């Protein structure tokens, strides 16, 4: 019996998260595993750094990424705790972080294209539209995950997801005002 190759291991690890993003998997499909949760959060943070550091600089980008990870974990914990589904925390947060990795990797070329366009002082309508589509899709995917974690209708999951996005934007704006972001 031969050892599996690194690419096949990565593909096997990524597949459930890609399926979550395609809405063909649910958080319950993931194991309730602290090592997988830790790996997913580390990947989520790494992608967050790749997205934030070029725009906000090393220290600010790192702090924003750390705050983003903490807010996602706390929001999920509080929501599940209040709704009586605290036992679903590991799977739910793993699903959210894993989906965030996948969609963040898809967003990377769009975001870098937007950074470059902004630096040249030009509009990049295709990249802007693509990025907006990804934000909407992230809300849908997170809504799908929250729906299953909370055993609620899809619309409730999307509402909770949208609530997280709005709260996240407000907190980031307060902690890192635009005048201090760069």
PDB file of N, CA and C in Angstrom, residues 105-161:
ATOM      1  N   UNK A 105      -9.953  32.170  -1.368  1.00  0.00           N
ATOM      2  CA  UNK A 105      -8.992  31.847  -2.429  1.00  0.00           C
ATOM      3  C   UNK A 105      -9.522  32.257  -3.794  1.00  0.00           C
ATOM      4  N   UNK A 106     -10.822  32.086  -4.002  1.00  0.00           N
ATOM      5  CA  UNK A 106     -11.433  32.536  -5.258  1.00  0.00           C
ATOM      6  C   UNK A 106     -11.367  34.061  -5.351  1.00  0.00           C
ATOM      7  N   UNK A 107     -11.515  34.734  -4.223  1.00  0.00           N
ATOM      8  CA  UNK A 107     -11.508  36.204  -4.202  1.00  0.00           C
ATOM      9  C   UNK A 107     -10.120  36.807  -4.404  1.00  0.00           C
ATOM     10  N   UNK A 108      -9.065  36.061  -4.078  1.00  0.00           N
ATOM     11  CA  UNK A 108      -7.714  36.629  -4.131  1.00  0.00           C
ATOM     12  C   UNK A 108      -7.394  37.328  -5.454  1.00  0.00           C
ATOM     13  N   UNK A 109      -7.572  36.689  -6.609  1.00  0.00           N
ATOM     14  CA  UNK A 109      -7.214  37.396  -7.850  1.00  0.00           C
ATOM     15  C   UNK A 109      -8.082  38.629  -8.090  1.00  0.00           C
ATOM     16  N   UNK A 110      -9.341  38.564  -7.672  1.00  0.00           N
ATOM     17  CA  UNK A 110     -10.218  39.729  -7.835  1.00  0.00           C
ATOM     18  C   UNK A 110      -9.757  40.881  -6.948  1.00  0.00           C
ATOM     19  N   UNK A 111      -9.435  40.563  -5.714  1.00  0.00           N
ATOM     20  CA  UNK A 111      -9.011  41.593  -4.769  1.00  0.00           C
ATOM     21  C   UNK A 111      -7.683  42.211  -5.222  1.00  0.00           C
ATOM     22  N   UNK A 112      -6.739  41.386  -5.639  1.00  0.00           N
ATOM     23  CA  UNK A 112      -5.458  41.924  -6.105  1.00  0.00           C
ATOM     24  C   UNK A 112      -5.645  42.768  -7.362  1.00  0.00           C
ATOM     25  N   UNK A 113      -6.559  42.370  -8.224  1.00  0.00           N
ATOM     26  CA  UNK A 113      -6.869  43.165  -9.412  1.00  0.00           C
ATOM     27  C   UNK A 113      -7.463  44.511  -9.012  1.00  0.00           C
ATOM     28  N   UNK A 114      -8.335  44.497  -8.008  1.00  0.00           N
ATOM     29  CA  UNK A 114      -8.910  45.750  -7.516  1.00  0.00           C
ATOM     30  C   UNK A 114      -7.842  46.633  -6.872  1.00  0.00           C
ATOM     31  N   UNK A 115      -6.919  46.040  -6.100  1.00  0.00           N
ATOM     32  CA  UNK A 115      -5.825  46.814  -5.508  1.00  0.00           C
ATOM     33  C   UNK A 115      -5.010  47.494  -6.603  1.00  0.00           C
ATOM     34  N   UNK A 116      -4.655  46.720  -7.636  1.00  0.00           N
ATOM     35  CA  UNK A 116      -3.839  47.258  -8.731  1.00  0.00           C
ATOM     36  C   UNK A 116      -4.581  48.364  -9.482  1.00  0.00           C
ATOM     37  N   UNK A 117      -5.856  48.163  -9.728  1.00  0.00           N
ATOM     38  CA  UNK A 117      -6.648  49.187 -10.421  1.00  0.00           C
ATOM     39  C   UNK A 117      -6.734  50.463  -9.606  1.00  0.00           C
ATOM     40  N   UNK A 118      -6.948  50.311  -8.311  1.00  0.00           N
ATOM     41  CA  UNK A 118      -7.032  51.480  -7.425  1.00  0.00           C
ATOM     42  C   UNK A 118      -5.714  52.236  -7.422  1.00  0.00           C
ATOM     43  N   UNK A 119      -4.604  51.496  -7.390  1.00  0.00           N
ATOM     44  CA  UNK A 119      -3.289  52.141  -7.389  1.00  0.00           C
ATOM     45  C   UNK A 119      -3.058  52.930  -8.677  1.00  0.00           C
ATOM     46  N   UNK A 120      -3.623  52.452  -9.791  1.00  0.00           N
ATOM     47  CA  UNK A 120      -3.493  53.152 -11.077  1.00  0.00           C
ATOM     48  C   UNK A 120      -4.569  54.212 -11.247  1.00  0.00           C
ATOM     49  N   UNK A 121      -5.524  54.270 -10.316  1.00  0.00           N
ATOM     50  CA  UNK A 121      -6.586  55.259 -10.399  1.00  0.00           C
ATOM     51  C   UNK A 121      -7.637  54.959 -11.451  1.00  0.00           C
ATOM     52  N   UNK A 122      -7.847  53.677 -11.751  1.00  0.00           N
ATOM     53  CA  UNK A 122      -8.848  53.294 -12.753  1.00  0.00           C
ATOM     54  C   UNK A 122      -9.893  52.377 -12.117  1.00  0.00           C
ATOM     55  N   UNK A 123     -11.072  52.380 -12.719  1.00  0.00           N
ATOM     56  CA  UNK A 123     -12.130  51.481 -12.271  1.00  0.00           C
ATOM     57  C   UNK A 123     -11.946  50.119 -12.916  1.00  0.00           C
ATOM     58  N   UNK A 124     -12.266  49.082 -12.164  1.00  0.00           N
ATOM     59  CA  UNK A 124     -12.200  47.723 -12.690  1.00  0.00           C
ATOM     60  C   UNK A 124     -13.570  47.102 -12.458  1.00  0.00           C
ATOM     61  N   UNK A 125     -14.490  47.387 -13.377  1.00  0.00           N
ATOM     62  CA  UNK A 125     -15.875  46.957 -13.211  1.00  0.00           C
ATOM     63  C   UNK A 125     -16.000  45.430 -13.147  1.00  0.00           C
ATOM     64  N   UNK A 126     -15.344  44.667 -14.026  1.00  0.00           N
ATOM     65  CA  UNK A 126     -15.492  43.201 -13.931  1.00  0.00           C
ATOM     66  C   UNK A 126     -15.032  42.642 -12.585  1.00  0.00           C
ATOM     67  N   UNK A 127     -13.896  43.122 -12.081  1.00  0.00           N
ATOM     68  CA  UNK A 127     -13.407  42.631 -10.784  1.00  0.00           C
ATOM     69  C   UNK A 127     -14.338  43.072  -9.660  1.00  0.00           C
ATOM     70  N   UNK A 128     -14.853  44.279  -9.742  1.00  0.00           N
ATOM     71  CA  UNK A 128     -15.780  44.769  -8.723  1.00  0.00           C
ATOM     72  C   UNK A 128     -17.047  43.928  -8.704  1.00  0.00           C
ATOM     73  N   UNK A 129     -17.606  43.656  -9.871  1.00  0.00           N
ATOM     74  CA  UNK A 129     -18.817  42.830  -9.949  1.00  0.00           C
ATOM     75  C   UNK A 129     -18.545  41.403  -9.474  1.00  0.00           C
ATOM     76  N   UNK A 130     -17.397  40.864  -9.850  1.00  0.00           N
ATOM     77  CA  UNK A 130     -17.031  39.527  -9.392  1.00  0.00           C
ATOM     78  C   UNK A 130     -16.886  39.470  -7.886  1.00  0.00           C
ATOM     79  N   UNK A 131     -16.271  40.499  -7.305  1.00  0.00           N
ATOM     80  CA  UNK A 131     -16.110  40.545  -5.862  1.00  0.00           C
ATOM     81  C   UNK A 131     -17.461  40.673  -5.163  1.00  0.00           C
ATOM     82  N   UNK A 132     -18.328  41.527  -5.686  1.00  0.00           N
ATOM     83  CA  UNK A 132     -19.668  41.668  -5.092  1.00  0.00           C
ATOM     84  C   UNK A 132     -20.444  40.358  -5.168  1.00  0.00           C
ATOM     85  N   UNK A 133     -20.313  39.654  -6.287  1.00  0.00           N
ATOM     86  CA  UNK A 133     -20.953  38.344  -6.408  1.00  0.00           C
ATOM     87  C   UNK A 133     -20.439  37.403  -5.324  1.00  0.00           C
ATOM     88  N   UNK A 134     -19.121  37.406  -5.096  1.00  0.00           N
ATOM     89  CA  UNK A 134     -18.547  36.523  -4.071  1.00  0.00           C
ATOM     90  C   UNK A 134     -19.027  36.890  -2.666  1.00  0.00           C
ATOM     91  N   UNK A 135     -19.201  38.164  -2.386  1.00  0.00           N
ATOM     92  CA  UNK A 135     -19.714  38.576  -1.076  1.00  0.00           C
ATOM     93  C   UNK A 135     -21.139  38.054  -0.892  1.00  0.00           C
ATOM     94  N   UNK A 136     -21.957  38.207  -1.940  1.00  0.00           N
ATOM     95  CA  UNK A 136     -23.333  37.696  -1.870  1.00  0.00           C
ATOM     96  C   UNK A 136     -23.307  36.178  -1.717  1.00  0.00           C
ATOM     97  N   UNK A 137     -22.440  35.503  -2.468  1.00  0.00           N
ATOM     98  CA  UNK A 137     -22.364  34.051  -2.369  1.00  0.00           C
ATOM     99  C   UNK A 137     -21.888  33.626  -0.980  1.00  0.00           C
ATOM    100  N   UNK A 138     -20.966  34.378  -0.379  1.00  0.00           N
ATOM    101  CA  UNK A 138     -20.516  34.071   0.979  1.00  0.00           C
ATOM    102  C   UNK A 138     -21.687  34.170   1.959  1.00  0.00           C
ATOM    103  N   UNK A 139     -22.527  35.176   1.799  1.00  0.00           N
ATOM    104  CA  UNK A 139     -23.706  35.318   2.649  1.00  0.00           C
ATOM    105  C   UNK A 139     -24.636  34.122   2.469  1.00  0.00           C
ATOM    106  N   UNK A 140     -24.810  33.685   1.233  1.00  0.00           N
ATOM    107  CA  UNK A 140     -25.658  32.520   0.947  1.00  0.00           C
ATOM    108  C   UNK A 140     -25.058  31.258   1.566  1.00  0.00           C
ATOM    109  N   UNK A 141     -23.759  31.059   1.385  1.00  0.00           N
ATOM    110  CA  UNK A 141     -23.096  29.858   1.918  1.00  0.00           C
ATOM    111  C   UNK A 141     -23.135  29.859   3.449  1.00  0.00           C
ATOM    112  N   UNK A 142     -22.796  30.991   4.066  1.00  0.00           N
ATOM    113  CA  UNK A 142     -22.880  31.065   5.517  1.00  0.00           C
ATOM    114  C   UNK A 142     -24.325  30.865   5.976  1.00  0.00           C
ATOM    115  N   UNK A 143     -25.275  31.393   5.219  1.00  0.00           N
ATOM    116  CA  UNK A 143     -26.690  31.181   5.539  1.00  0.00           C
ATOM    117  C   UNK A 143     -27.057  29.710   5.503  1.00  0.00           C
ATOM    118  N   UNK A 144     -26.545  29.007   4.496  1.00  0.00           N
ATOM    119  CA  UNK A 144     -26.757  27.557   4.368  1.00  0.00           C
ATOM    120  C   UNK A 144     -26.184  26.826   5.590  1.00  0.00           C
ATOM    121  N   UNK A 145     -24.993  27.218   6.008  1.00  0.00           N
ATOM    122  CA  UNK A 145     -24.348  26.586   7.163  1.00  0.00           C
ATOM    123  C   UNK A 145     -25.122  26.897   8.445  1.00  0.00           C
ATOM    124  N   UNK A 146     -25.450  28.169   8.657  1.00  0.00           N
ATOM    125  CA  UNK A 146     -26.201  28.544   9.863  1.00  0.00           C
ATOM    126  C   UNK A 146     -27.583  27.895   9.881  1.00  0.00           C
ATOM    127  N   UNK A 147     -28.194  27.770   8.730  1.00  0.00           N
ATOM    128  CA  UNK A 147     -29.512  27.123   8.656  1.00  0.00           C
ATOM    129  C   UNK A 147     -29.450  25.726   9.259  1.00  0.00           C
ATOM    130  N   UNK A 148     -28.459  24.971   8.829  1.00  0.00           N
ATOM    131  CA  UNK A 148     -28.340  23.592   9.318  1.00  0.00           C
ATOM    132  C   UNK A 148     -27.888  23.549  10.773  1.00  0.00           C
ATOM    133  N   UNK A 149     -26.999  24.455  11.157  1.00  0.00           N
ATOM    134  CA  UNK A 149     -26.518  24.472  12.541  1.00  0.00           C
ATOM    135  C   UNK A 149     -27.640  24.825  13.511  1.00  0.00           C
ATOM    136  N   UNK A 150     -28.556  25.672  13.073  1.00  0.00           N
ATOM    137  CA  UNK A 150     -29.642  26.128  13.939  1.00  0.00           C
ATOM    138  C   UNK A 150     -30.943  25.366  13.730  1.00  0.00           C
ATOM    139  N   UNK A 151     -30.974  24.472  12.731  1.00  0.00           N
ATOM    140  CA  UNK A 151     -32.202  23.742  12.370  1.00  0.00           C
ATOM    141  C   UNK A 151     -33.349  24.717  12.095  1.00  0.00           C
ATOM    142  N   UNK A 152     -33.067  25.674  11.250  1.00  0.00           N
ATOM    143  CA  UNK A 152     -34.029  26.715  10.883  1.00  0.00           C
ATOM    144  C   UNK A 152     -34.164  26.769   9.364  1.00  0.00           C
ATOM    145  N   UNK A 153     -35.162  27.505   8.865  1.00  0.00           N
ATOM    146  CA  UNK A 153     -35.297  27.658   7.411  1.00  0.00           C
ATOM    147  C   UNK A 153     -34.106  28.415   6.815  1.00  0.00           C
ATOM    148  N   UNK A 154     -33.928  28.237   5.523  1.00  0.00           N
ATOM    149  CA  UNK A 154     -32.821  28.885   4.816  1.00  0.00           C
ATOM    150  C   UNK A 154     -32.855  30.399   4.999  1.00  0.00           C
ATOM    151  N   UNK A 155     -34.040  30.986   4.947  1.00  0.00           N
ATOM    152  CA  UNK A 155     -34.148  32.446   5.085  1.00  0.00           C
ATOM    153  C   UNK A 155     -33.614  32.906   6.443  1.00  0.00           C
ATOM    154  N   UNK A 156     -33.851  32.133   7.483  1.00  0.00           N
ATOM    155  CA  UNK A 156     -33.327  32.477   8.805  1.00  0.00           C
ATOM    156  C   UNK A 156     -31.805  32.389   8.814  1.00  0.00           C
ATOM    157  N   UNK A 157     -31.271  31.377   8.158  1.00  0.00           N
ATOM    158  CA  UNK A 157     -29.816  31.246   8.069  1.00  0.00           C
ATOM    159  C   UNK A 157     -29.189  32.414   7.334  1.00  0.00           C
ATOM    160  N   UNK A 158     -29.825  32.840   6.239  1.00  0.00           N
ATOM    161  CA  UNK A 158     -29.312  33.986   5.483  1.00  0.00           C
ATOM    162  C   UNK A 158     -29.402  35.256   6.333  1.00  0.00           C
ATOM    163  N   UNK A 159     -30.482  35.411   7.072  1.00  0.00           N
ATOM    164  CA  UNK A 159     -30.636  36.568   7.953  1.00  0.00           C
ATOM    165  C   UNK A 159     -29.518  36.597   8.998  1.00  0.00           C
ATOM    166  N   UNK A 160     -29.231  35.459   9.598  1.00  0.00           N
ATOM    167  CA  UNK A 160     -28.158  35.359  10.601  1.00  0.00           C
ATOM    168  C   UNK A 160     -26.804  35.653   9.947  1.00  0.00           C
ATOM    169  N   UNK A 161     -26.607  35.135   8.747  1.00  0.00           N
ATOM    170  CA  UNK A 161     -25.370  35.371   8.011  1.00  0.00           C
ATOM    171  C   UNK A 161     -25.205  36.848   7.679  1.00  0.00           C
TER     172      UNK A 161
END
